[in-house]
Amino acid sequence: MAVLAGITPVLGYVGALVLLFVVLPVVVILLRGVLLAAKSIPSTIDAIAQVATAGSRDLNAVQLLYTTQPAVNQIIGVVANFGGSLDILMEDA
Amino acid sequence: MLTLASVAPAAVITIAAVVLIVAAIVVYLLAIIVELKTISNGLDVVIPPVAELVQKTQPVNQLVHQIVADLGAGTNLLEGLLVKKAGLDDAAGLIESLFPGGGQAFLARNGRPGRPRHFGVVYSRGALQLARLGRGSPLGAALRGSPLRDPVAASESSRALYPDPRGVGPTGNSAGAPNRPRTPVIGANSPNQYRRPGDDSVIYDSSTDAGASPRTPGAVEAGSSFRTGGPSRFPYAATGTAPDPSTAPPRAGISAATAAPNRFGGEQRRPAPAPTGPEPTSPAPTPDTPYTPDSEGVIRYRR
């Protein structure tokens, strides 16, 4: 019992020192890493916003596809008429 | 009473460490909360353009597929026409000469394995001319030299290829001549034998002519005017002799209006040789060639 009574204060000192010099730095390092990662996200989001805005502006030409499709239809019709005329004008092989 | 002196030194260190840890957690978590709030605001800005992207790209797939289907139909149409006109082998060779690798794919689409025939000699000239005609196309853009077809003076270039027997052009050719329709091919050698609208002429048939004398099949009859049925106005046709060369038109070609020498070397244009096929049943008589009855001994012509 006398020995145990002599060890207890020493264990208290060791535990306190470990808490101060090990646990506290680890907690600080981990939280600092999370904070740095969180701070890097807004800049990325700003870049995404700029790209999305530019991409949306570029896709304004997609509306032209609505007129391109009928134009292609008309061209195919002209080609068909032209081919039919060639079929009549030219002899077969 | 509890005083600092009464507390063990180890407990004081522990309490201080815990306080520092809690303080660090609070500080960093507050900073992280601020950053997350900033991220949320940034995402609020990003999401509308992304949604707009999705909305704008939504019809692209369907429209592009429709366009591809239409272009595919056009490609099939032209390929079918090419196969019909040139045959499968020649069509594949021509496609291969224009688009390397396309001929083999064309054969594969038509269910024939193998490589197309090489037409570098046969079709290179034609392909080159086609490509130069289409100078504005990607195929002809890489070619050098002047284009064969002048988009402004295309008509002049093509008309210069033909003679101008009427001499109406200022330089003796058709380039500067007024725009007149070319004389159609008429007569017995005309490819189109048809009657004009309102033509009430009748086909003369000697078998129904009571005044016609009996004809011998295959016998050469004396010439007569096919227009009037009377004697021919050409004496040599009535006498059966050859025409007098002295009465023939000059051999050297000159322009009738300008009397300028023919720039084509005085070569008289000769009619195309008569087809070698079976003789038509209704040969059109000409003033200088006597007509002959057909196998039934009947003379038929239009008058």
Short mmCIF file of C-alpha atoms in Angstrom, two decimals:
data_model
loop_
_atom_site.label_atom_id
_atom_site.label_comp_id
_atom_site.label_asym_id
_atom_site.label_seq_id
_atom_site.Cartn_x
_atom_site.Cartn_y
_atom_site.Cartn_z
CA MET A 1 0.00 0.00 0.00
CA ALA A 2 2.86 2.31 0.79
CA VAL A 3 4.35 1.71 -2.63
CA LEU A 4 1.01 2.31 -4.36
CA ALA A 5 0.55 5.47 -2.41
CA GLY A 6 3.92 6.66 -3.63
CA ILE A 7 3.20 5.86 -7.35
CA THR A 8 -0.17 7.61 -7.62
CA PRO A 9 1.18 11.18 -7.64
CA VAL A 10 3.70 10.21 -10.30
CA LEU A 11 0.97 8.77 -12.54
CA GLY A 12 -1.00 11.98 -12.10
CA TYR A 13 1.94 14.01 -13.33
CA VAL A 14 2.51 11.72 -16.31
CA GLY A 15 -1.14 11.85 -17.32
CA ALA A 16 -1.26 15.59 -17.11
CA LEU A 17 1.89 15.99 -19.18
CA VAL A 18 0.63 13.57 -21.82
CA LEU A 19 -2.61 15.50 -22.04
CA LEU A 20 -0.75 18.75 -22.42
CA PHE A 21 2.00 17.79 -24.83
CA VAL A 22 0.45 14.95 -26.84
CA VAL A 23 -3.33 15.17 -26.93
CA LEU A 24 -3.50 18.93 -27.30
CA PRO A 25 -1.07 19.11 -30.29
CA VAL A 26 -2.82 16.24 -32.02
CA VAL A 27 -6.20 17.89 -31.64
CA VAL A 28 -4.81 21.19 -32.89
CA ILE A 29 -3.16 19.60 -35.92
CA LEU A 30 -6.27 17.71 -36.92
CA LEU A 31 -8.56 20.68 -36.58
CA ARG A 32 -6.12 22.86 -38.48
CA GLY A 33 -6.07 20.36 -41.35
CA VAL A 34 -9.86 20.37 -41.53
CA LEU A 35 -9.87 24.15 -41.51
CA LEU A 36 -7.33 24.39 -44.32
CA ALA A 37 -9.31 21.92 -46.41
CA ALA A 38 -12.50 23.89 -45.85
CA LYS A 39 -10.75 27.10 -46.83
CA SER A 40 -9.61 25.59 -50.14
CA ILE A 41 -13.16 24.73 -51.22
CA PRO A 42 -14.54 28.24 -51.87
CA SER A 43 -11.87 29.05 -54.45
CA THR A 44 -12.72 25.84 -56.29
CA ILE A 45 -16.39 26.69 -56.20
CA ASP A 46 -15.66 30.11 -57.64
CA ALA A 47 -13.79 28.49 -60.53
CA ILE A 48 -16.69 26.08 -61.12
CA ALA A 49 -19.12 28.98 -61.14
CA GLN A 50 -17.09 30.80 -63.76
CA VAL A 51 -16.81 27.69 -65.95
CA ALA A 52 -20.50 26.92 -65.63
CA THR A 53 -21.41 30.46 -66.57
CA ALA A 54 -19.12 30.40 -69.60
CA GLY A 55 -20.41 26.96 -70.63
CA SER A 56 -23.99 28.11 -70.36
CA ARG A 57 -23.16 31.10 -72.51
CA ASP A 58 -21.51 28.87 -75.11
CA LEU A 59 -24.51 26.60 -75.23
CA ASN A 60 -26.71 29.43 -76.43
CA ALA A 61 -25.88 28.17 -79.93
CA VAL A 62 -27.70 24.94 -79.15
CA GLN A 63 -30.90 26.72 -80.08
CA LEU A 64 -29.60 26.81 -83.65
CA LEU A 65 -30.01 23.04 -83.78
CA TYR A 66 -33.73 23.59 -83.91
CA THR A 67 -33.22 25.35 -87.26
CA THR A 68 -30.38 23.11 -88.37
CA GLN A 69 -32.51 20.00 -88.29
CA PRO A 70 -35.15 21.34 -90.75
CA ALA A 71 -32.35 22.76 -92.89
CA VAL A 72 -30.75 19.34 -93.09
CA ASN A 73 -34.11 17.89 -94.03
CA GLN A 74 -34.47 20.40 -96.84
CA ILE A 75 -30.94 19.73 -98.05
CA ILE A 76 -31.59 16.02 -98.10
CA GLY A 77 -34.72 16.70 -100.12
CA VAL A 78 -32.73 18.74 -102.61
CA VAL A 79 -30.13 16.00 -102.81
CA ALA A 80 -32.88 13.46 -103.39
CA ASN A 81 -34.34 15.52 -106.22
CA PHE A 82 -30.88 16.07 -107.66
CA GLY A 83 -30.12 12.36 -107.42
CA GLY A 84 -33.40 11.53 -109.10
CA SER A 85 -32.57 13.85 -111.95
CA LEU A 86 -29.11 12.34 -112.26
CA ASP A 87 -30.70 8.91 -112.25
CA ILE A 88 -32.71 9.90 -115.30
CA LEU A 89 -29.95 11.79 -117.06
CA MET A 90 -27.14 9.28 -116.59
CA GLU A 91 -27.06 5.77 -117.86
CA ASP A 92 -26.66 2.91 -115.44
CA ALA A 93 -23.49 0.90 -115.28
CA MET B 1 -11.82 25.48 1.87
CA LEU B 2 -10.35 24.49 -1.45
CA THR B 3 -7.35 26.58 -2.42
CA LEU B 4 -4.85 26.28 -5.23
CA ALA B 5 -2.22 25.27 -2.77
CA SER B 6 -4.38 22.47 -1.50
CA VAL B 7 -4.76 21.01 -5.06
CA ALA B 8 -2.17 18.67 -6.30
CA PRO B 9 0.15 20.06 -9.00
CA ALA B 10 -0.79 17.24 -11.37
CA ALA B 11 -4.44 18.18 -11.22
CA VAL B 12 -3.59 21.76 -12.07
CA ILE B 13 -1.68 20.67 -15.17
CA THR B 14 -4.54 18.43 -16.24
CA ILE B 15 -7.08 21.16 -15.85
CA ALA B 16 -4.95 23.54 -17.87
CA ALA B 17 -4.49 21.01 -20.65
CA VAL B 18 -8.20 20.33 -20.88
CA VAL B 19 -8.95 24.01 -21.03
CA LEU B 20 -6.46 24.49 -23.84
CA ILE B 21 -7.89 21.57 -25.79
CA VAL B 22 -11.41 22.85 -25.48
CA ALA B 23 -10.32 26.28 -26.50
CA ALA B 24 -8.55 24.96 -29.58
CA ILE B 25 -11.58 22.91 -30.55
CA VAL B 26 -13.86 25.89 -30.21
CA VAL B 27 -11.64 28.17 -32.24
CA TYR B 28 -11.09 25.79 -35.09
CA LEU B 29 -14.68 24.63 -35.22
CA LEU B 30 -15.87 28.19 -35.43
CA ALA B 31 -13.48 28.83 -38.30
CA ILE B 32 -14.66 25.69 -40.04
CA ILE B 33 -18.28 26.75 -39.62
CA VAL B 34 -17.49 30.05 -41.25
CA GLU B 35 -15.83 28.32 -44.17
CA LEU B 36 -18.73 25.91 -44.60
CA LYS B 37 -21.07 28.86 -44.71
CA THR B 38 -18.93 30.37 -47.44
CA ILE B 39 -19.03 27.07 -49.33
CA SER B 40 -22.79 26.96 -49.09
CA ASN B 41 -23.09 30.46 -50.48
CA GLY B 42 -20.73 29.53 -53.31
CA LEU B 43 -22.78 26.49 -54.19
CA ASP B 44 -25.87 28.64 -54.34
CA VAL B 45 -24.10 30.64 -57.02
CA VAL B 46 -22.88 27.58 -58.94
CA ILE B 47 -26.09 25.58 -59.05
CA PRO B 48 -28.13 27.91 -61.35
CA PRO B 49 -25.60 27.92 -64.20
CA VAL B 50 -25.22 24.17 -63.90
CA ALA B 51 -28.99 23.77 -64.06
CA GLU B 52 -28.99 26.03 -67.10
CA LEU B 53 -26.34 23.83 -68.68
CA VAL B 54 -28.50 20.78 -68.14
CA GLN B 55 -31.53 22.54 -69.54
CA LYS B 56 -29.73 23.72 -72.65
CA THR B 57 -28.10 20.39 -73.38
CA GLN B 58 -31.29 18.41 -72.89
CA PRO B 59 -32.53 18.57 -76.56
CA VAL B 60 -29.09 18.14 -78.06
CA ASN B 61 -29.12 14.37 -78.00
CA GLN B 62 -32.44 14.03 -79.78
CA LEU B 63 -31.70 16.72 -82.35
CA VAL B 64 -28.26 15.37 -83.16
CA HIS B 65 -29.69 11.89 -83.59
CA GLN B 66 -32.33 13.24 -85.97
CA ILE B 67 -29.71 15.13 -87.95
CA VAL B 68 -27.48 12.08 -88.10
CA ALA B 69 -30.43 10.00 -89.28
CA ASP B 70 -31.25 12.52 -92.00
CA LEU B 71 -27.65 12.71 -93.14
CA GLY B 72 -27.46 8.94 -93.09
CA ALA B 73 -30.50 8.77 -95.34
CA GLY B 74 -28.84 11.20 -97.70
CA THR B 75 -25.65 9.18 -97.67
CA ASN B 76 -27.56 6.01 -98.42
CA LEU B 77 -29.33 7.79 -101.25
CA LEU B 78 -26.11 8.98 -102.86
CA GLU B 79 -24.39 5.65 -102.31
CA GLY B 80 -27.32 3.84 -103.87
CA LEU B 81 -27.25 6.18 -106.83
CA LEU B 82 -23.51 5.68 -107.17
CA VAL B 83 -23.88 1.92 -107.03
CA LYS B 84 -26.62 2.05 -109.64
CA LYS B 85 -24.64 4.24 -111.97
CA ALA B 86 -21.12 2.95 -111.46
CA GLY B 87 -21.58 -0.51 -110.02
CA LEU B 88 -20.48 -1.70 -106.61
CA ASP B 89 -16.82 -2.21 -107.46
CA ASP B 90 -16.34 1.08 -109.25
CA ALA B 91 -18.34 2.93 -106.62
CA ALA B 92 -16.14 1.55 -103.86
CA GLY B 93 -13.04 2.45 -105.84
CA LEU B 94 -14.25 5.98 -106.41
CA ILE B 95 -15.11 6.44 -102.75
CA GLU B 96 -11.73 5.02 -101.80
CA SER B 97 -9.97 7.45 -104.11
CA LEU B 98 -11.78 10.40 -102.55
CA PHE B 99 -11.88 9.26 -98.94
CA PRO B 100 -9.11 6.79 -98.09
CA GLY B 101 -10.59 3.98 -96.09
CA GLY B 102 -14.13 4.89 -97.03
CA GLY B 103 -14.26 2.43 -99.90
CA GLN B 104 -13.56 -0.55 -97.70
CA ALA B 105 -16.19 0.57 -95.21
CA PHE B 106 -18.58 1.05 -98.11
CA LEU B 107 -17.96 -2.50 -99.26
CA ALA B 108 -18.44 -3.78 -95.72
CA ARG B 109 -21.77 -1.97 -95.48
CA ASN B 110 -22.84 -3.66 -98.68
CA GLY B 111 -21.91 -7.07 -97.35
CA ARG B 112 -18.83 -7.61 -99.41
CA PRO B 113 -15.52 -8.19 -97.60
CA GLY B 114 -12.17 -7.22 -98.98
CA ARG B 115 -10.50 -4.11 -100.23
CA PRO B 116 -11.74 -1.94 -103.08
CA ARG B 117 -9.95 -1.87 -106.35
CA HIS B 118 -7.32 0.78 -106.78
CA PHE B 119 -8.51 3.39 -109.23
CA GLY B 120 -5.65 5.81 -108.91
CA VAL B 121 -5.11 5.77 -112.66
CA VAL B 122 -8.65 5.47 -113.86
CA TYR B 123 -10.37 7.95 -111.60
CA SER B 124 -7.61 10.27 -110.48
CA ARG B 125 -8.29 12.75 -113.25
CA GLY B 126 -12.02 12.76 -112.72
CA ALA B 127 -11.64 13.03 -108.98
CA LEU B 128 -9.18 15.88 -109.39
CA GLN B 129 -11.55 17.75 -111.65
CA LEU B 130 -14.43 17.21 -109.29
CA ALA B 131 -12.32 18.38 -106.39
CA ARG B 132 -11.17 21.47 -108.26
CA LEU B 133 -14.71 22.28 -109.25
CA GLY B 134 -15.60 22.22 -105.61
CA ARG B 135 -12.87 24.59 -104.53
CA GLY B 136 -15.01 25.86 -101.73
CA SER B 137 -15.39 22.39 -100.31
CA PRO B 138 -12.95 20.90 -97.81
CA LEU B 139 -11.94 18.39 -100.44
CA GLY B 140 -10.86 20.99 -102.95
CA ALA B 141 -9.54 23.57 -100.53
CA ALA B 142 -6.11 21.97 -100.27
CA LEU B 143 -5.54 21.90 -104.02
CA ARG B 144 -3.31 24.34 -105.80
CA GLY B 145 -3.81 26.17 -109.03
CA SER B 146 -6.72 28.06 -110.39
CA PRO B 147 -10.10 26.40 -110.27
CA LEU B 148 -11.46 24.97 -113.47
CA ARG B 149 -14.79 26.57 -112.95
CA ASP B 150 -14.99 30.31 -112.72
CA PRO B 151 -18.07 31.07 -110.66
CA VAL B 152 -18.44 34.46 -112.35
CA ALA B 153 -17.58 33.64 -115.96
CA ALA B 154 -18.56 29.99 -115.90
CA SER B 155 -20.97 30.42 -118.80
CA GLU B 156 -18.36 32.22 -120.88
CA SER B 157 -15.81 29.49 -120.28
CA SER B 158 -18.16 26.74 -121.26
CA ARG B 159 -19.56 28.56 -124.29
CA ALA B 160 -16.04 29.17 -125.58
CA LEU B 161 -15.75 25.44 -126.09
CA TYR B 162 -18.35 25.51 -128.86
CA PRO B 163 -18.08 27.01 -132.33
CA ASP B 164 -20.09 29.95 -133.44
CA PRO B 165 -21.23 29.19 -136.98
CA ARG B 166 -23.53 32.19 -137.00
CA GLY B 167 -20.70 34.54 -136.23
CA VAL B 168 -22.75 36.70 -133.95
CA GLY B 169 -19.99 37.05 -131.40
CA PRO B 170 -17.74 40.12 -131.56
CA THR B 171 -14.58 38.00 -131.48
CA GLY B 172 -15.82 35.19 -133.59
CA ASN B 173 -16.78 32.91 -130.79
CA SER B 174 -19.79 32.47 -128.65
CA ALA B 175 -18.32 34.13 -125.58
CA GLY B 176 -19.74 37.54 -126.34
CA ALA B 177 -22.72 36.42 -128.34
CA PRO B 178 -26.19 37.26 -127.15
CA ASN B 179 -27.89 34.60 -125.22
CA ARG B 180 -29.71 32.54 -127.77
CA PRO B 181 -30.99 29.05 -127.37
CA ARG B 182 -28.97 26.53 -129.25
CA THR B 183 -30.45 24.96 -132.29
CA PRO B 184 -32.12 21.71 -131.35
CA VAL B 185 -31.21 18.55 -133.15
CA ILE B 186 -33.93 17.83 -135.65
CA GLY B 187 -34.38 15.55 -138.61
CA ALA B 188 -33.87 11.86 -139.05
CA ASN B 189 -30.95 11.75 -136.61
CA SER B 190 -32.80 13.56 -133.89
CA PRO B 191 -32.91 11.59 -130.66
CA ASN B 192 -36.48 12.72 -130.13
CA GLN B 193 -38.90 11.84 -132.87
CA TYR B 194 -42.09 13.55 -131.92
CA ARG B 195 -44.69 15.76 -133.42
CA ARG B 196 -45.17 19.34 -132.49
CA PRO B 197 -48.40 20.31 -130.80
CA GLY B 198 -50.96 21.12 -133.47
CA ASP B 199 -49.16 19.20 -136.15
CA ASP B 200 -51.98 17.90 -138.31
CA SER B 201 -49.80 16.31 -140.94
CA VAL B 202 -50.55 12.78 -141.94
CA ILE B 203 -48.32 9.84 -142.49
CA TYR B 204 -48.24 9.00 -146.16
CA ASP B 205 -48.73 5.35 -146.77
CA SER B 206 -48.39 4.18 -150.34
CA SER B 207 -50.41 1.09 -149.59
CA THR B 208 -53.46 3.25 -149.14
CA ASP B 209 -52.66 5.48 -152.12
CA ALA B 210 -54.78 4.31 -155.04
CA GLY B 211 -52.66 6.30 -157.47
CA ALA B 212 -49.37 4.85 -156.29
CA SER B 213 -47.75 2.37 -158.55
CA PRO B 214 -46.94 -1.11 -157.21
CA ARG B 215 -43.61 -1.22 -155.43
CA THR B 216 -41.07 -3.94 -155.44
CA PRO B 217 -39.72 -4.77 -151.97
CA GLY B 218 -36.13 -3.58 -151.63
CA ALA B 219 -36.07 -1.81 -154.98
CA VAL B 220 -34.58 1.66 -155.18
CA GLU B 221 -37.19 4.14 -156.25
CA ALA B 222 -36.59 7.33 -158.11
CA GLY B 223 -36.27 10.38 -155.97
CA SER B 224 -39.18 12.73 -155.59
CA SER B 225 -40.11 15.54 -153.35
CA PHE B 226 -41.29 13.99 -150.14
CA ARG B 227 -42.99 17.23 -149.26
CA THR B 228 -45.27 17.44 -152.27
CA GLY B 229 -45.12 13.92 -153.56
CA GLY B 230 -44.17 15.33 -156.95
CA PRO B 231 -40.92 15.21 -158.82
CA SER B 232 -37.81 16.09 -156.91
CA ARG B 233 -36.49 19.60 -157.28
CA PHE B 234 -32.99 18.19 -157.38
CA PRO B 235 -32.10 17.19 -160.95
CA TYR B 236 -29.53 14.64 -159.91
CA ALA B 237 -32.14 12.83 -157.85
CA ALA B 238 -34.40 12.45 -160.88
CA THR B 239 -31.61 11.35 -163.15
CA GLY B 240 -29.99 9.10 -160.61
CA THR B 241 -26.60 10.84 -160.91
CA ALA B 242 -24.34 12.25 -158.24
CA PRO B 243 -24.74 15.93 -157.31
CA ASP B 244 -22.54 18.44 -159.09
CA PRO B 245 -19.65 19.43 -156.79
CA SER B 246 -19.48 22.85 -158.39
CA THR B 247 -22.85 23.69 -156.94
CA ALA B 248 -21.88 22.51 -153.49
CA PRO B 249 -21.10 25.08 -150.78
CA PRO B 250 -17.45 26.04 -150.28
CA ARG B 251 -15.41 23.47 -148.47
CA ALA B 252 -13.44 25.95 -146.36
CA GLY B 253 -15.47 26.98 -143.39
CA ILE B 254 -16.10 30.67 -143.04
CA SER B 255 -18.35 32.58 -140.84
CA ALA B 256 -21.41 33.50 -142.81
CA ALA B 257 -21.93 36.87 -141.23
CA THR B 258 -18.39 38.14 -140.75
CA ALA B 259 -16.63 36.17 -143.50
CA ALA B 260 -13.92 35.49 -140.97
CA PRO B 261 -12.04 32.24 -141.32
CA ASN B 262 -13.29 29.47 -139.19
CA ARG B 263 -11.02 29.21 -136.17
CA PHE B 264 -11.59 25.50 -136.12
CA GLY B 265 -9.50 25.00 -139.23
CA GLY B 266 -12.27 24.83 -141.74
CA GLU B 267 -13.42 21.48 -140.56
CA GLN B 268 -16.96 20.95 -141.59
CA ARG B 269 -19.10 19.45 -138.94
CA ARG B 270 -20.33 16.15 -140.16
CA PRO B 271 -23.43 14.52 -138.89
CA ALA B 272 -23.04 11.65 -136.57
CA PRO B 273 -22.97 8.27 -138.26
CA ALA B 274 -26.26 6.54 -138.53
CA PRO B 275 -26.95 3.95 -135.87
CA THR B 276 -26.00 0.45 -136.86
CA GLY B 277 -29.05 -1.11 -135.30
CA PRO B 278 -32.04 -2.46 -137.16
CA GLU B 279 -33.36 -0.17 -139.82
CA PRO B 280 -36.39 1.80 -138.70
CA THR B 281 -39.68 0.86 -140.21
CA SER B 282 -40.38 4.41 -141.28
CA PRO B 283 -37.22 5.86 -142.76
CA ALA B 284 -37.47 9.56 -143.34
CA PRO B 285 -36.64 10.29 -146.97
CA THR B 286 -34.26 13.10 -147.77
CA PRO B 287 -34.18 15.07 -151.01
CA ASP B 288 -30.84 13.68 -152.12
CA THR B 289 -31.31 10.07 -151.15
CA PRO B 290 -34.05 8.01 -152.72
CA TYR B 291 -36.19 6.13 -150.32
CA THR B 292 -36.86 2.45 -150.51
CA PRO B 293 -39.99 0.50 -149.78
CA ASP B 294 -40.01 -1.61 -146.69
CA SER B 295 -40.24 -5.37 -146.58
CA GLU B 296 -43.89 -5.20 -147.52
CA GLY B 297 -43.22 -2.97 -150.50
CA VAL B 298 -44.90 -0.03 -148.81
CA ILE B 299 -43.42 3.43 -148.58
CA ARG B 300 -44.34 5.33 -145.45
CA TYR B 301 -43.24 8.82 -144.57
CA ARG B 302 -44.70 11.93 -143.07
CA ARG B 303 -45.73 14.84 -145.21
#
